[in-house]
CSV table of C-alpha atoms in Angstrom, one decimal:
chain,number,residue,atom,x,y,z
A,50,GLU,CA,23.9,38.0,-23.5
A,51,LEU,CA,21.5,40.5,-23.8
A,52,LYS,CA,22.6,43.3,-21.5
A,53,TRP,CA,26.2,43.1,-25.0
A,54,ILE,CA,23.7,42.7,-27.8
A,55,ALA,CA,21.6,46.3,-26.2
A,56,GLY,CA,25.1,47.8,-25.6
A,57,ILE,CA,25.8,46.8,-28.8
A,58,PHE,CA,22.8,48.3,-30.6
A,59,TYR,CA,23.2,51.2,-28.3
A,60,TRP,CA,27.1,51.4,-29.7
A,61,MET,CA,25.2,51.2,-33.7
A,62,GLU,CA,23.0,53.3,-33.6
A,63,SER,CA,24.5,56.3,-32.0
A,64,VAL,CA,28.1,56.2,-32.2
A,65,GLN,CA,28.9,54.1,-35.6
A,66,THR,CA,27.1,56.6,-37.4
A,67,TYR,CA,27.9,59.8,-35.3
A,68,ASN,CA,28.9,62.4,-38.4
A,69,VAL,CA,28.3,65.6,-37.0
A,70,ASP,CA,29.9,69.5,-37.7
A,71,GLY,CA,32.5,68.1,-39.6
A,72,TRP,CA,34.0,64.8,-37.5
A,73,ASP,CA,32.5,61.3,-38.8
A,74,TYR,CA,33.5,58.5,-36.2
A,75,LEU,CA,34.7,56.0,-38.6
A,76,THR,CA,36.9,58.7,-39.6
A,77,GLU,CA,38.7,59.2,-36.8
A,78,LEU,CA,39.0,56.3,-36.1
A,79,ARG,CA,41.4,54.9,-38.6
A,80,SER,CA,42.8,58.5,-37.8
A,81,PHE,CA,43.6,57.2,-34.7
A,82,VAL,CA,45.4,53.7,-35.1
A,83,GLU,CA,46.8,55.3,-38.3
A,84,GLY,CA,49.1,57.5,-36.1
A,85,GLY,CA,49.7,55.2,-33.4
A,86,MET,CA,47.1,55.1,-30.8
A,87,THR,CA,48.5,58.2,-29.1
A,88,GLY,CA,46.7,60.9,-27.3
A,89,THR,CA,43.3,60.9,-26.0
A,90,SER,CA,41.6,63.3,-28.0
A,91,PHE,CA,39.1,60.5,-30.2
A,92,ILE,CA,38.5,58.9,-27.3
A,93,ASP,CA,37.9,62.1,-25.6
A,94,ALA,CA,35.5,62.7,-28.1
A,95,VAL,CA,33.6,59.3,-28.3
A,96,SER,CA,33.4,60.1,-24.7
A,97,GLY,CA,31.1,63.0,-25.5
A,98,ILE,CA,29.3,61.8,-27.6
A,99,VAL,CA,28.2,58.6,-25.5
A,100,ASN,CA,28.2,61.0,-22.1
A,101,ARG,CA,26.8,63.9,-23.8
A,102,GLY,CA,25.5,63.6,-27.1
A,103,CYS,CA,28.4,64.9,-28.5
A,104,HIS,CA,31.9,65.5,-29.7
A,105,ASN,CA,33.1,68.7,-28.5
A,106,PRO,CA,31.7,69.2,-25.1
A,107,PRO,CA,30.3,71.1,-23.3
A,108,CYS,CA,27.5,71.3,-25.6
A,109,GLY,CA,24.1,72.1,-24.2
A,110,THR,CA,24.1,69.0,-21.9
A,111,GLY,CA,27.0,70.1,-19.6
A,112,GLU,CA,30.7,68.9,-19.5
A,113,LEU,CA,31.9,65.6,-20.2
A,114,ASP,CA,31.6,63.5,-17.0
A,115,GLY,CA,34.5,61.6,-16.4
A,116,ARG,CA,37.4,62.3,-18.5
A,117,MET,CA,40.3,61.1,-16.6
A,118,GLU,CA,38.3,58.1,-15.9
A,119,ARG,CA,37.3,57.3,-19.0
A,120,SER,CA,40.7,57.5,-21.5
A,121,ASP,CA,42.2,55.2,-18.4
A,122,ASN,CA,39.9,52.6,-19.0
A,123,PHE,CA,40.3,53.0,-22.5
A,124,ASN,CA,44.0,52.7,-22.3
A,125,LYS,CA,43.7,49.3,-20.3
A,126,VAL,CA,41.3,48.2,-22.9
A,127,LEU,CA,44.1,48.6,-26.2
A,128,ASP,CA,47.1,46.9,-23.1
A,129,ALA,CA,44.6,44.1,-22.6
A,130,PHE,CA,45.0,43.7,-26.1
A,131,PHE,CA,47.8,44.8,-27.1
A,132,GLY,CA,50.0,44.1,-24.2
A,133,GLY,CA,51.4,47.6,-24.3
A,134,VAL,CA,52.6,47.4,-27.9
A,135,ILE,CA,51.1,49.2,-29.7
A,136,PRO,CA,51.1,47.4,-33.7
A,137,GLN,CA,52.3,49.4,-36.5
A,138,VAL,CA,50.1,50.5,-39.1
A,139,THR,CA,51.7,50.1,-42.9
A,140,ALA,CA,49.2,51.1,-45.3
A,141,PRO,CA,45.8,52.9,-44.6
A,142,ILE,CA,43.1,51.0,-43.5
A,143,THR,CA,40.3,51.1,-47.0
A,144,VAL,CA,36.4,51.2,-46.8
A,145,THR,CA,34.0,49.8,-49.7
A,146,GLU,CA,30.2,50.2,-48.9
A,147,THR,CA,28.4,47.9,-50.6
A,148,SER,CA,24.0,47.5,-51.2
A,149,ASP,CA,23.3,45.5,-49.0
A,150,THR,CA,20.5,43.3,-51.0
A,151,SER,CA,21.3,39.7,-49.6
A,152,ASP,CA,21.2,40.0,-45.7
A,153,SER,CA,16.8,38.5,-45.9
A,154,LEU,CA,17.4,38.1,-42.1
A,155,THR,CA,17.4,41.8,-41.9
A,156,GLU,CA,15.9,43.6,-44.4
A,157,SER,CA,13.2,41.7,-45.7
A,158,ASN,CA,12.3,40.4,-42.8
A,159,PRO,CA,13.0,42.6,-39.7
A,160,SER,CA,10.5,41.0,-37.8
A,161,SER,CA,13.1,38.4,-37.7
A,162,ALA,CA,15.5,40.6,-36.0
A,163,VAL,CA,17.0,39.3,-32.7
A,164,SER,CA,15.1,41.1,-29.9
A,165,THR,CA,15.9,38.3,-27.0
A,166,PRO,CA,19.3,36.8,-26.0
A,167,ILE,CA,19.7,33.0,-28.6
A,168,PRO,CA,20.6,30.4,-26.8
A,169,THR,CA,22.4,28.7,-30.2
A,170,ARG,CA,22.8,31.1,-33.6
A,171,GLN,CA,22.1,28.4,-35.9
A,172,PRO,CA,24.8,27.9,-38.4
A,173,VAL,CA,25.4,30.7,-41.0
A,174,SER,CA,26.2,29.9,-44.9
A,175,PRO,CA,29.3,29.9,-46.0
A,176,SER,CA,27.9,31.9,-48.8
A,177,SER,CA,25.2,34.0,-47.9
A,178,GLU,CA,27.1,38.3,-46.7
A,179,ALA,CA,27.3,36.6,-42.8
A,180,GLY,CA,29.5,34.5,-43.7
A,181,LEU,CA,32.1,35.9,-46.6
A,182,VAL,CA,32.0,37.9,-44.0
A,183,LEU,CA,32.8,35.5,-41.1
A,184,ASN,CA,35.9,33.9,-43.1
A,185,SER,CA,36.7,36.8,-44.0
A,186,ASP,CA,40.8,37.5,-43.0
A,187,THR,CA,40.2,40.3,-41.7
A,188,PHE,CA,36.9,38.5,-39.2
A,189,VAL,CA,38.9,35.6,-38.5
A,190,ASN,CA,42.2,37.3,-37.3
A,191,LEU,CA,40.6,39.9,-35.2
A,192,ALA,CA,38.3,37.2,-33.5
A,193,GLN,CA,41.9,35.8,-33.2
A,194,ALA,CA,43.4,38.3,-31.3
A,195,LEU,CA,40.2,38.1,-28.7
A,196,ASP,CA,40.6,34.7,-27.9
A,197,ASP,CA,44.3,36.1,-26.9
A,198,SER,CA,43.7,38.2,-25.4
A,199,LYS,CA,40.5,36.4,-23.2
A,200,GLY,CA,42.0,36.0,-20.4
A,201,ASP,CA,43.2,39.5,-19.9
A,202,ILE,CA,39.8,40.6,-21.0
A,203,ASP,CA,37.9,38.6,-18.3
A,204,SER,CA,40.5,39.9,-14.9
A,205,LYS,CA,41.8,43.2,-16.0
A,206,LEU,CA,38.4,43.9,-18.1
A,207,PHE,CA,35.2,42.6,-17.1
A,208,LEU,CA,35.2,43.9,-13.2
A,209,TYR,CA,32.9,45.2,-10.7
A,210,LEU,CA,33.6,47.0,-7.7
A,211,THR,CA,32.2,45.2,-4.1
A,212,PRO,CA,30.9,46.9,-1.2
A,213,ASP,CA,34.6,46.7,0.7
A,214,TYR,CA,36.1,48.5,-2.7
A,215,GLN,CA,37.7,45.9,-4.7
A,216,TRP,CA,37.7,44.5,-8.3
A,217,ILE,CA,36.5,41.5,-8.7
A,218,PRO,CA,36.1,39.2,-12.2
A,219,SER,CA,32.6,40.3,-13.3
A,220,THR,CA,29.9,37.3,-13.4
A,221,VAL,CA,27.9,39.1,-15.7
A,222,TYR,CA,30.3,40.4,-18.2
A,223,ARG,CA,31.9,38.0,-19.7
A,224,TYR,CA,33.9,36.7,-22.8
A,225,ASP,CA,31.9,34.6,-24.1
A,226,ASP,CA,28.8,36.0,-23.5
A,227,PHE,CA,30.5,39.2,-25.4
A,228,LEU,CA,32.0,37.3,-28.1
A,229,GLU,CA,29.0,35.7,-29.0
A,230,SER,CA,27.0,38.7,-28.8
A,231,LEU,CA,29.4,40.2,-31.5
A,232,LYS,CA,28.9,37.6,-33.9
A,233,ILE,CA,25.1,37.8,-33.3
A,234,MET,CA,25.0,41.8,-34.0
A,235,SER,CA,28.1,40.5,-37.4
A,236,GLU,CA,25.1,38.2,-38.2
A,237,ILE,CA,21.6,39.1,-37.6
A,238,GLY,CA,22.2,42.7,-35.5
A,239,VAL,CA,18.6,43.9,-34.5
A,240,ALA,CA,16.0,45.6,-36.1
A,241,GLY,CA,17.5,46.4,-39.0
A,242,ALA,CA,20.4,47.5,-38.1
A,243,ILE,CA,24.3,45.3,-38.6
A,244,LEU,CA,27.4,46.1,-36.4
A,245,TYR,CA,29.9,47.9,-39.1
A,246,ARG,CA,26.7,49.4,-41.2
A,247,ARG,CA,27.1,53.5,-42.4
A,248,LYS,CA,23.7,53.8,-42.5
A,249,ARG,CA,20.8,51.4,-43.5
A,250,GLY,CA,20.8,49.9,-47.0
A,251,GLN,CA,24.8,49.7,-46.7
A,252,ARG,CA,27.1,47.6,-44.8
A,253,LEU,CA,30.3,49.1,-44.4
A,254,TYR,CA,33.7,46.8,-44.2
A,255,ILE,CA,36.9,47.7,-42.8
A,256,ARG,CA,40.1,45.6,-43.9
A,257,ALA,CA,42.7,46.1,-43.1
A,258,HIS,CA,46.4,46.1,-45.9
């Protein structure tokens, strides 16, 4: 799970919070989804953030490397999740920010944040902030959608290239570890950072109507 946690932490710190020169990741993500998830401008911009540190390369560090391959991989992810049929969004996604005061594991005691893999997560109180998020309809539906795509995720997305140039399922990156890491980063986080937080001290909730 540590590999996934490290990757999710990088995403949280570098992509989720990105807001430069009028390009805000979360705003652009909503626009992409509400616009039918078409075109390559969104994934090109995100790829630029990851690869070059900006949403509109070249930006001092060079051209975006592997633009086409990154776009193709992104489309493979969408196909694995939706089977080639992009769902219709009937109403805008609303975002609510609330003060993050009840998460004692990450705010009042940062030293307890995850720094090593956790073999078994401790039960989360249903009435705690993390429990409310994990038991919300949005999170439950997300987990169900991921579970429905588990086979395709393991067989089509989490692959590696063998020395004889064959793509086969990875033995290191697996769906079960990925999902467990998502839950850890939603419940506990790392160094005071929690999945879907816009900035320190505030938790970001996305709710689809």
